[in-house]
Coordinates of C-alpha atoms in Angstrom, one line a residue:
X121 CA 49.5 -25.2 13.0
X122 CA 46.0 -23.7 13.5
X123 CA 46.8 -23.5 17.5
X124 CA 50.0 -21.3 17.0
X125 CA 48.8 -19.3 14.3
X126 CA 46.0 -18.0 16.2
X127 CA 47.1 -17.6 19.9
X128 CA 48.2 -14.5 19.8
X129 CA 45.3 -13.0 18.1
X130 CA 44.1 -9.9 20.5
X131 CA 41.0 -9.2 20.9
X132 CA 41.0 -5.5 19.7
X133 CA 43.8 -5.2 17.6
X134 CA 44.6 -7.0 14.4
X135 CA 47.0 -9.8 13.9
X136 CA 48.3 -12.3 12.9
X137 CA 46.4 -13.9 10.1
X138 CA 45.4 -9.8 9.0
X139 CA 49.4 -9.3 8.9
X140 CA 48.7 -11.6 5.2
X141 CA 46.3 -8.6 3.8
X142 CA 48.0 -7.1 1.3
X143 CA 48.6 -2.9 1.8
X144 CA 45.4 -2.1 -0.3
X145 CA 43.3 -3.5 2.4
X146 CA 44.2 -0.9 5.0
X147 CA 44.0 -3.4 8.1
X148 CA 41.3 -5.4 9.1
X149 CA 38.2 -3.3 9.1
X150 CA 34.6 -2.9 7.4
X151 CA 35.7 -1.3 3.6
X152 CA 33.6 1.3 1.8
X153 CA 32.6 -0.9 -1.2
X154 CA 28.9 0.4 -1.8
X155 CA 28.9 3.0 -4.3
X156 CA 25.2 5.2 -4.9
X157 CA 23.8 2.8 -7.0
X158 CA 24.6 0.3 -4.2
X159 CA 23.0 2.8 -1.5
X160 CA 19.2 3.3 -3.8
X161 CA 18.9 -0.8 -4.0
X162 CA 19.3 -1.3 0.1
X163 CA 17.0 1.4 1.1
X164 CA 14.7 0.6 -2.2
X165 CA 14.8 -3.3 -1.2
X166 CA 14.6 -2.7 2.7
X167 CA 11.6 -0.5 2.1
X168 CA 9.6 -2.7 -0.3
X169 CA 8.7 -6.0 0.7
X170 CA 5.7 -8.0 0.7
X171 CA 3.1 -5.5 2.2
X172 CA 2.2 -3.4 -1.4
X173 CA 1.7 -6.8 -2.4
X174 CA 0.0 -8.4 -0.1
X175 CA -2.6 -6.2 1.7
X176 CA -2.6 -2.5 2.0
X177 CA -6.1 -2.4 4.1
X178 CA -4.4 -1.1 7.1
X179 CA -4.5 2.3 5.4
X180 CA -8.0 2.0 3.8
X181 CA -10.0 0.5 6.7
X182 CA -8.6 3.4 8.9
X183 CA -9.4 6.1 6.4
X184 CA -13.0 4.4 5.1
X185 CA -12.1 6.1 1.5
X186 CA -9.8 5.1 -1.4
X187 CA -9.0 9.2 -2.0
X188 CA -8.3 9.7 1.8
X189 CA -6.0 6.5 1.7
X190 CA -4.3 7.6 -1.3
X191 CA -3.7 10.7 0.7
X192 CA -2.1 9.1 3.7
X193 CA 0.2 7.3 1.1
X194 CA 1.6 10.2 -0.2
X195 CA 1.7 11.8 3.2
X196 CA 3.5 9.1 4.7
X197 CA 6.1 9.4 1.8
X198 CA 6.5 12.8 2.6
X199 CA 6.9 12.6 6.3
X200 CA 9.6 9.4 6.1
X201 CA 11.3 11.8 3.2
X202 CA 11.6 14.7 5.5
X203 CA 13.2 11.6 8.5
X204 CA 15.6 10.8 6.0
X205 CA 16.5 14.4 5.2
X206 CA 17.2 14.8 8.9
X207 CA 19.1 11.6 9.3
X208 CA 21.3 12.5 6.0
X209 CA 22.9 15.2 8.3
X210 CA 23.2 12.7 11.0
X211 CA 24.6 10.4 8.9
X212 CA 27.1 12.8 7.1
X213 CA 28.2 14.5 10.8
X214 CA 28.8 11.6 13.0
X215 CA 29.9 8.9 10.6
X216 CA 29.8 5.7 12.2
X217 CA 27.8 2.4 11.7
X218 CA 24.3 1.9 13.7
X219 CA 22.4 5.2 12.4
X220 CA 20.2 6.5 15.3
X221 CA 21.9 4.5 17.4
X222 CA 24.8 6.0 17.3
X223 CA 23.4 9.4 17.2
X224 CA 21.4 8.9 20.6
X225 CA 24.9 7.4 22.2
X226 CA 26.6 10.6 21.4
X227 CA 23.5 12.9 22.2
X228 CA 22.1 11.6 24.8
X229 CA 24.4 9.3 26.4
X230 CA 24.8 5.2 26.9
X231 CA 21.5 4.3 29.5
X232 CA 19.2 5.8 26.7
X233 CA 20.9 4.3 23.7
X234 CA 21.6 1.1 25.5
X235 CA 17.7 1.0 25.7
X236 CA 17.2 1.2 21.9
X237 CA 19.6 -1.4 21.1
X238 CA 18.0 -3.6 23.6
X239 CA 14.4 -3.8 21.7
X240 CA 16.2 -3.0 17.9
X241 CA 18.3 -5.6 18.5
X242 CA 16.9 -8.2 20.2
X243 CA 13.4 -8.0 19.2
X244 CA 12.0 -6.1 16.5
X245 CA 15.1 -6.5 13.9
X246 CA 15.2 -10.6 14.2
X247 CA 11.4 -10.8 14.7
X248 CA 10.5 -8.9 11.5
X249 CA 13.6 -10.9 9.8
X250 CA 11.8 -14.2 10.7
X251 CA 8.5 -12.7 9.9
X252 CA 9.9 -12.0 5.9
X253 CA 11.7 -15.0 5.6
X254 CA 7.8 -16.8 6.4
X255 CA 6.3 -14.5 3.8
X256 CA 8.8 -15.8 1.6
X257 CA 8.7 -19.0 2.6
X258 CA 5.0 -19.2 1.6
X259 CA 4.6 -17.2 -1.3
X260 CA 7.7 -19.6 -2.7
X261 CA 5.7 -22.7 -1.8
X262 CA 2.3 -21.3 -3.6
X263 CA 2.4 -22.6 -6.5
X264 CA 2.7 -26.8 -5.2
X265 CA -0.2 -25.6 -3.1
X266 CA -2.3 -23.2 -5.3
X267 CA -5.8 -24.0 -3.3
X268 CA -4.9 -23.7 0.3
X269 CA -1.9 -22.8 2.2
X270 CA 1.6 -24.2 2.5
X271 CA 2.1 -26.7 5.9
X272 CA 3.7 -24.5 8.5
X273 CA 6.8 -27.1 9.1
X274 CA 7.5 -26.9 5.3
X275 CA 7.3 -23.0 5.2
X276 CA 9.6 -22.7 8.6
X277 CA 11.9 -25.1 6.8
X278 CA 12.3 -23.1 3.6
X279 CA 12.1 -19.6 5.9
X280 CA 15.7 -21.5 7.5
X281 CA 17.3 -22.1 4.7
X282 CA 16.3 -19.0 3.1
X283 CA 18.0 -17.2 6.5
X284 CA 20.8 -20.1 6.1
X285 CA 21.5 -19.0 2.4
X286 CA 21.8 -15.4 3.0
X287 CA 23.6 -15.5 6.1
X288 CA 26.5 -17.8 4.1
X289 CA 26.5 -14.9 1.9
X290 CA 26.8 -11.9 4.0
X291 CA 29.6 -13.6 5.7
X292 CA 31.4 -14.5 2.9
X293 CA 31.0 -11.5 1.1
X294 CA 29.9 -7.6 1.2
X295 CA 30.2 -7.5 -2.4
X296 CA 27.9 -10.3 -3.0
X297 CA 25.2 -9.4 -0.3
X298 CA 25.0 -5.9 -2.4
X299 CA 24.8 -8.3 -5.7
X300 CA 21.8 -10.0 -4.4
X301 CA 20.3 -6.5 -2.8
X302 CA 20.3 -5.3 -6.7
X303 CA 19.6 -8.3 -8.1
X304 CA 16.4 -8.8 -6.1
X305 CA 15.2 -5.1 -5.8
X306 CA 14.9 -4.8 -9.5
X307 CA 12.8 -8.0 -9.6
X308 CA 10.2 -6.1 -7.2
X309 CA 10.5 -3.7 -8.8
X310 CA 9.1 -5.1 -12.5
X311 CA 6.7 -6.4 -10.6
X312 CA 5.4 -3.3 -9.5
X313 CA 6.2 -1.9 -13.2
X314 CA 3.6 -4.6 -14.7
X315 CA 0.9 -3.8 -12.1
X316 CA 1.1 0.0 -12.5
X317 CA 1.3 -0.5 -16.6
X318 CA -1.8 -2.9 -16.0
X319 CA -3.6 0.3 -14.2
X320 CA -2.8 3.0 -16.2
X321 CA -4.1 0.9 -19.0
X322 CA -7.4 0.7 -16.8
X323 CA -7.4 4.1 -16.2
X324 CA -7.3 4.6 -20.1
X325 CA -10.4 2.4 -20.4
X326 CA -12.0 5.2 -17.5
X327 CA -11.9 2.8 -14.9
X328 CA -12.6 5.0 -12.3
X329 CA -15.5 5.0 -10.5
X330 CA -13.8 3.5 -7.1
X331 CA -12.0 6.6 -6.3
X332 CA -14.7 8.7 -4.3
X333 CA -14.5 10.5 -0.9
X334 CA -17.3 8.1 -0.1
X335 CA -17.2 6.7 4.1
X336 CA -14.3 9.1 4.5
X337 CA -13.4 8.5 8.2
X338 CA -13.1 11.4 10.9
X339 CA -12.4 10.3 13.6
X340 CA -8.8 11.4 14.4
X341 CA -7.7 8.6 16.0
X342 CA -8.6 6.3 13.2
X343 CA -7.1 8.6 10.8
X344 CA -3.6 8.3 12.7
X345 CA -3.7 4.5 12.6
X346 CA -4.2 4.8 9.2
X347 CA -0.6 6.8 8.9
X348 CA 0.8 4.3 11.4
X349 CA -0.5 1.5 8.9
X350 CA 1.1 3.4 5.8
X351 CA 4.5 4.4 7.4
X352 CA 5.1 1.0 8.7
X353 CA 5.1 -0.1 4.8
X354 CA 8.0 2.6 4.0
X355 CA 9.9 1.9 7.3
X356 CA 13.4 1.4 6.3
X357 CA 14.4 4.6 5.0
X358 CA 16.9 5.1 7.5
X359 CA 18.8 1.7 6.8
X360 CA 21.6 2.8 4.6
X361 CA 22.7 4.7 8.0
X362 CA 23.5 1.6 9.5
X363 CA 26.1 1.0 7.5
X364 CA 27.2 4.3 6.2
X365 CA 30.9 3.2 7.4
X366 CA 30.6 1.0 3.7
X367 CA 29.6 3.5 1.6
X368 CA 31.7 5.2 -0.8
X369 CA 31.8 9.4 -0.4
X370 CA 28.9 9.2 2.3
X371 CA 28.6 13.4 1.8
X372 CA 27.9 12.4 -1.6
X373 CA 26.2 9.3 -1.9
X374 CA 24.1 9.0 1.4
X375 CA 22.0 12.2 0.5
X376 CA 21.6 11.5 -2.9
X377 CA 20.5 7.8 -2.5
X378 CA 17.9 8.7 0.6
X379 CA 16.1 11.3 -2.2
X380 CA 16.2 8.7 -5.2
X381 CA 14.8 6.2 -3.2
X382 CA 12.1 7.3 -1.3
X383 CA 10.7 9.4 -4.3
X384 CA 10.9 6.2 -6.5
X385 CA 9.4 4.6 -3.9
X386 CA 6.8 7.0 -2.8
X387 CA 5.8 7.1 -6.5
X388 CA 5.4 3.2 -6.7
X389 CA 3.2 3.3 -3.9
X390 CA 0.7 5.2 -4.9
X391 CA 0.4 4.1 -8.5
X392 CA 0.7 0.2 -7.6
X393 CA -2.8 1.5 -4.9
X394 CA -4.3 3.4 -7.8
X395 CA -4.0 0.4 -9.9
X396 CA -5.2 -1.7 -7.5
X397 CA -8.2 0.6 -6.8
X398 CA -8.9 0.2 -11.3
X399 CA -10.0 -2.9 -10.3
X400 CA -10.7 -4.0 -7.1
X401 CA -13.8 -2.4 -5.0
X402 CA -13.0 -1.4 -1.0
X403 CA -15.1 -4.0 -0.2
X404 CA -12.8 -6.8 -2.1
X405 CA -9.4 -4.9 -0.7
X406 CA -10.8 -5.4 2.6
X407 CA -11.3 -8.8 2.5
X408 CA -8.1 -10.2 0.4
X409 CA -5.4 -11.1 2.0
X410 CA -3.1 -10.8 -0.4
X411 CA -4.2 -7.8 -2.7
X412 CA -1.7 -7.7 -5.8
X413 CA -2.7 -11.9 -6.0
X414 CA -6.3 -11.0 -6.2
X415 CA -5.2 -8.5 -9.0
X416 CA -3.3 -10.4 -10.7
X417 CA -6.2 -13.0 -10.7
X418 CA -8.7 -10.4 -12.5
X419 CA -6.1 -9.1 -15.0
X420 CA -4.0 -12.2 -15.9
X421 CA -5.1 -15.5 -16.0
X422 CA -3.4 -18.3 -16.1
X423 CA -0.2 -16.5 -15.6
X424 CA -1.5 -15.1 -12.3
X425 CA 1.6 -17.5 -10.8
X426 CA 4.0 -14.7 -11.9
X427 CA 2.7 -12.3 -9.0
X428 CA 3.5 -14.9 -6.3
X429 CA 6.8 -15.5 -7.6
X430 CA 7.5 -11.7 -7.5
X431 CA 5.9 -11.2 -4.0
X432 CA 8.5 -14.4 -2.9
X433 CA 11.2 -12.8 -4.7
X434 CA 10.7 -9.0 -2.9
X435 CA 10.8 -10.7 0.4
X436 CA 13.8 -12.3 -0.4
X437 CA 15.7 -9.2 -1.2
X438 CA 14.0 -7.6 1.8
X439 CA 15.6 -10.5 3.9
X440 CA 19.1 -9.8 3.0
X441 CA 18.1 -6.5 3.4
X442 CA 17.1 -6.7 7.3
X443 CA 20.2 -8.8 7.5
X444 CA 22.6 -6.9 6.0
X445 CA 22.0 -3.5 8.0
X446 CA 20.7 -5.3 11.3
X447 CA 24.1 -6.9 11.5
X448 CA 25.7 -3.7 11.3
X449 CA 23.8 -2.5 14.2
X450 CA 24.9 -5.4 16.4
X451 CA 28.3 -4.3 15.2
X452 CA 27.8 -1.2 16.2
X453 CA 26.3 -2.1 19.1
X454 CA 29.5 -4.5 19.9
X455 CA 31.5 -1.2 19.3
X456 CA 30.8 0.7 22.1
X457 CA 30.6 -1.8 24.7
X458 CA 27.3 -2.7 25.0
X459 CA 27.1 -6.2 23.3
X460 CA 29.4 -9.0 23.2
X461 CA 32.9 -7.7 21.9
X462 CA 33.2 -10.4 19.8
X463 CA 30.3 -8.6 17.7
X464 CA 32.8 -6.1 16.6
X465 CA 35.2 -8.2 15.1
X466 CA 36.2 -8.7 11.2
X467 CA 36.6 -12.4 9.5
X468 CA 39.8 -11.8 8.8
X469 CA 40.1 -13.4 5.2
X470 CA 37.0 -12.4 4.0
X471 CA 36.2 -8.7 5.7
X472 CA 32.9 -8.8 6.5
X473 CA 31.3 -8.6 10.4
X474 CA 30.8 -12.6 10.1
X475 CA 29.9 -12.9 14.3
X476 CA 27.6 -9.9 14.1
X477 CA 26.4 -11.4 11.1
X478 CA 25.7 -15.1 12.8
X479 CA 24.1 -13.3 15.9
X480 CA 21.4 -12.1 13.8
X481 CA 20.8 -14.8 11.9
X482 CA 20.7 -17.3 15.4
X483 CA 17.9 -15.1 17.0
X484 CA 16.3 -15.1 13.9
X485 CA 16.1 -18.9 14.1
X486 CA 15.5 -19.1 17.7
X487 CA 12.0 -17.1 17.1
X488 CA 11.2 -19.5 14.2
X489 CA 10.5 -21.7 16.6
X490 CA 7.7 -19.1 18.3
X491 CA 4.0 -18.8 17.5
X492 CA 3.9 -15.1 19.2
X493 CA 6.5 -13.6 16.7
X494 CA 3.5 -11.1 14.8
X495 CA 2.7 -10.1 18.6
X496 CA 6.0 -9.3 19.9
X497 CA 6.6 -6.9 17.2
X498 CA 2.9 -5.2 17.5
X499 CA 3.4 -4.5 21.2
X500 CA 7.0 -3.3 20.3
X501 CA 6.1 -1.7 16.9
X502 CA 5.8 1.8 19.0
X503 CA 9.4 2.2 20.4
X504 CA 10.4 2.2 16.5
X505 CA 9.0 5.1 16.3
X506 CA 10.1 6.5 19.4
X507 CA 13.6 5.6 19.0
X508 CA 12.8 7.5 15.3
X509 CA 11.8 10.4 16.8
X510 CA 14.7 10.2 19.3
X511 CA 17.1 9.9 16.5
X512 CA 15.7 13.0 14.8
X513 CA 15.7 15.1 18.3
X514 CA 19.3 14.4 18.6
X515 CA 19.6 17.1 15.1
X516 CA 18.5 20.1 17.0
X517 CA 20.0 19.2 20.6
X518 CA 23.3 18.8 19.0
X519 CA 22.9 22.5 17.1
X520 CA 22.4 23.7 20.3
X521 CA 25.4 21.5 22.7
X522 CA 27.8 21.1 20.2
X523 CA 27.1 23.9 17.5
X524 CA 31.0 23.1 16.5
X525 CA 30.6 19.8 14.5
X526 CA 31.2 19.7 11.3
X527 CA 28.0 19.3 8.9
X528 CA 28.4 18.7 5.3
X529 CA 24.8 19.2 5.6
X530 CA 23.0 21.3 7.2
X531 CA 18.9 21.2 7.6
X532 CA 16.6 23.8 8.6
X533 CA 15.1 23.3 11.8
X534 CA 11.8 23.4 11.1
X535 CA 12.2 19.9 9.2
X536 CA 13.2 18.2 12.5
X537 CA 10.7 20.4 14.7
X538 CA 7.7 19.4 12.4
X539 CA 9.1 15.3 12.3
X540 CA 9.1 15.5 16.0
X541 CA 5.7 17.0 16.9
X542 CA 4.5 14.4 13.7
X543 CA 6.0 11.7 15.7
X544 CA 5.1 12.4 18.6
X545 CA 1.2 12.3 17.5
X546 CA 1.3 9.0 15.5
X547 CA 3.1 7.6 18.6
X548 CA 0.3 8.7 21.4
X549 CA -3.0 7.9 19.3
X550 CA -2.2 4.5 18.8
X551 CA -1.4 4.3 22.6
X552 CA -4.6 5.8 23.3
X553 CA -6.4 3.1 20.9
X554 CA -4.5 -0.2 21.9
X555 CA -3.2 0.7 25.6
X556 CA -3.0 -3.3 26.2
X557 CA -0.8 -3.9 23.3
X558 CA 1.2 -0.6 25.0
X559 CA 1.7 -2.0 27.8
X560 CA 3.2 -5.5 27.0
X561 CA 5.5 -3.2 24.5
X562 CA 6.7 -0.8 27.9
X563 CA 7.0 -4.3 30.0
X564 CA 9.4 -5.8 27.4
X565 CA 11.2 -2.4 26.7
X566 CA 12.3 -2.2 30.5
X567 CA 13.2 -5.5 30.5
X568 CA 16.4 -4.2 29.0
X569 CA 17.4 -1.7 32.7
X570 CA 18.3 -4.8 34.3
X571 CA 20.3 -5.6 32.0
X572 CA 21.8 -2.3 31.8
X573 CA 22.6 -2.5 35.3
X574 CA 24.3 -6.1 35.3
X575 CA 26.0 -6.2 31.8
X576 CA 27.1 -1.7 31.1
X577 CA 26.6 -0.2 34.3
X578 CA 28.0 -2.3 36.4
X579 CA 32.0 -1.9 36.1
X580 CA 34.1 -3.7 38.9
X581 CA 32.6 -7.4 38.0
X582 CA 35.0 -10.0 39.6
X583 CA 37.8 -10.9 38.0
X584 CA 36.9 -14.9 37.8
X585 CA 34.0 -13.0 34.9
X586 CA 36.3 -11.0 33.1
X587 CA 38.4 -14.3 32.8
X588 CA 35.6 -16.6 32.2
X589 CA 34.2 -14.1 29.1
X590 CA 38.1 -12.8 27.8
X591 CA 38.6 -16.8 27.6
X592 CA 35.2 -17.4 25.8
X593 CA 36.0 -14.4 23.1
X594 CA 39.0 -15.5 22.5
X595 CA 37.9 -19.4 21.6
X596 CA 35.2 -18.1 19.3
X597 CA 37.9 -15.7 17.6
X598 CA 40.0 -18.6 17.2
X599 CA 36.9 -20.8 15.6
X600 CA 36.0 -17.8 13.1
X601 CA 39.0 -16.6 12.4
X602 CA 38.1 -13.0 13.5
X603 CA 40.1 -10.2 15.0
X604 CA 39.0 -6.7 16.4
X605 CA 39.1 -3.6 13.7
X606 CA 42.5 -1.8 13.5

């Protein structure tokens, strides 16, 4: 039965098993099901994870002062709100899945978009997704090992399942990976709550004397590491782009969730580091690895477990997170020809992106296996803020080639100007600081032209390939019970 039911699914077009859908589902396609509430909890969760917890001296060593550092956090707020302000007309005027993406594809072309997907996808998105499901995997094992740290084979184990887990349910279900998005951002979230309450209680008690301009750094190349350090902890503004295709009233919601969030978040920020700063001297942040633990230490006892716990449980919600959007930009990716077509196809029973969704979560697994993850994604870490600043460019180069589009919203240049020269600076210092690091990150980023050349640019392949892969896609569709998007 299974044989002739699914033989004559094709492998763009629905069929078949999608014919059974009743009429509300509109085909076989990605639905909008995530309403604004929905929209603050992805870019909330994506953007908090386990570095406000565990060690914000990336900003402070760089700086040399707790006021200067508190500076660059709110600095860094501003400069990822004015991104997101740019990439909310993006989003809003080409409305597809894949964020900047798709908005360098349609600017610039496919060599040059091609090129960001290659690193995005194959690199930075599943190394930083096996990266948080280790943080996890630790924190979650603290408490059987309160004095030293968890086995590695036991903490790639749990980091496994935890990818396992999630991946189960962002196949099976949008609705339930947006469940477990809200679910777990509010958790981080009263976490956050109890250390800032714990501050401003200090700060009542005039616990003040660590905030002075004392050791303040000048040297400007210092000082941009230091806003390298405290944008990398609100990178994933932009995610809800990626899968702006399953939000409800996008005009709306997309604008309006990118302003919530990154104010909330911006505020946390800096009151969970002035609450940390109550307490803890420059020296003892500089030497803790995990800051909010050390915190928790001072302030609560023998309930200190509750911070570990909480750190576990943001990293977790930052793991579905990552997996959720990153799938989407395989997807999108898949879309436009320039990954595996099977990537763009829809489980048909359960309409969610389940191959895109397994791709992720493979490579994910494949780099659990790898010491060198941290150093793969510091020689690439770079090119995320390139392809950033590309995204943004493509705002005022489409103004000027295609001045036609509609734009439910419409920025003022100088926003986009101001993010690109901004970009542009924080890109170049940390080249000029760490050129060795730059260099692995340009090797492995041209990896991708070959690639380019065999796989995209290269059209008239023999026909015995075009069998061999058409054969392949359709035996996987068959096994997942997928068909393309109608």
């Amino acid at each position: 039965m299974a044989e002739s039911q699914y033989d004559s699914l094709p492998l763009r077009e629905g069929g078949g098993a999608a014919d059974k859908k009743d009429d509300d589902s509109k085909g076989v396609k990605l639905q909008a099901k995530m309403s604004l509430l929905n929209g603050i909890t992805v870019i909330v969760g994506s953007i908090i994870g386990s570095g406000i917890f565990i060690s914000p001296t990336g900003v402070l060593e760089n700086t040399g002062s707790i006021n200067l550092s508190l500076v660059v956090w709110v600095a860094s707020g501003v400069f990822s709100m004015v991104g997101a302000y740019c990439y909310a007309e993006l989003g809003c005027m080409i409305n597809k899945s894949g964020a900047d993406y798709a908005y360098i594809m349609d600017t610039f072309g496919p060599f040059l978009a091609f090129m960001r997907l290659w690193v995005e996808c194959m690199i930075v998105r599943p190394c930083s997704q096996t990266v948080v499901a280790l943080t996890f995997s630790v924190y979650a094992l603290k408490p059987f090992y309160p004095t030293c740290e968890p086995p590695y084979t036991s903490a790639a184990l749990l980091a496994a399942v935890s990818i396992c887990v999630l991946t189960f349910v962002n196949c099976y279900s949008v609705t339930w990976a947006t469940r477990v998005q809200d679910i777990f951002t509010f958790a981080k979230l009263l976490a956050l709550v109890i250390i800032i309450i714990t501050g401003i209680y200090m700060l009542a008690l005039g616990e003040t004397a660590n905030f002075t301009w004392d050791n303040t750094q000048t040297d400007v190349t210092k000082i941009a590491l230091s806003f390298y350090s405290g944008l990398f902890a609100y990178n994933g503004w932009n995610y809800l782009n990626f899968i702006i295709e399953e939000l409800k009233d996008p005009v709306r919601n997309l604008p309006r969730a990118i302003a919530i969030s990154i104010i909330l978040v911006t505020l946390v920020y800096v009151l969970t580091n002035i609450a940390f700063y109550t307490t803890l001297s420059p020296m003892e942040v500089l030497s803790s690895n995990a800051v909010a633990v050390s915190f928790a230490q001072v302030h609560y006892g023998y309930m200190a477990w509750i911070i570990p716990m909480f750190v576990a449980m943001s990293t977790f919600g930052g793991l579905n997170g990552i997996l959720l959007t990153s799938s989407r930009l395989f997807y999108a990716g898949a879309r436009e020809g320039q990954m595996p077509e099977i990537l763009t196809m829809i489980q048909v029973n359960r309409l969610t992106p389940a191959p895109a969704v397994l791709f992720v979560a493979l490579l994910s697994l494949v780099y659990l296996t790898s010491s060198d993850i941290f150093a793969l994604i510091n020689y690439v870490g770079f090119a995320t803020w390139l392809s950033i600043g590309a995204g943004v460019l493509c705002l005022p180069v489409l103004r000027w080639t295609q001045p036609n589009l509609v734009r439910p919203i419409r920025v003022n240049l100088f926003w986009p100007i101001i993010y690109i020269i901004a970009t542009i600076f924080i890109t170049i210092m940390p080249m000029i600081a760490k050129p060795v690091e730059t260099g692995f990150g340009l090797i492995i980023i041209l990896s991708g032209v070959p690639v380019y050349l065999v796989c995209i640019a290269w059209k008239k392949k023999p026909a015995v390939i075009n069998k061999s892969i058409a054969a392949a896609t359709r035996q996987v569709q068959k096994l997942m019970m997928v068909v393309g998007e109608e």
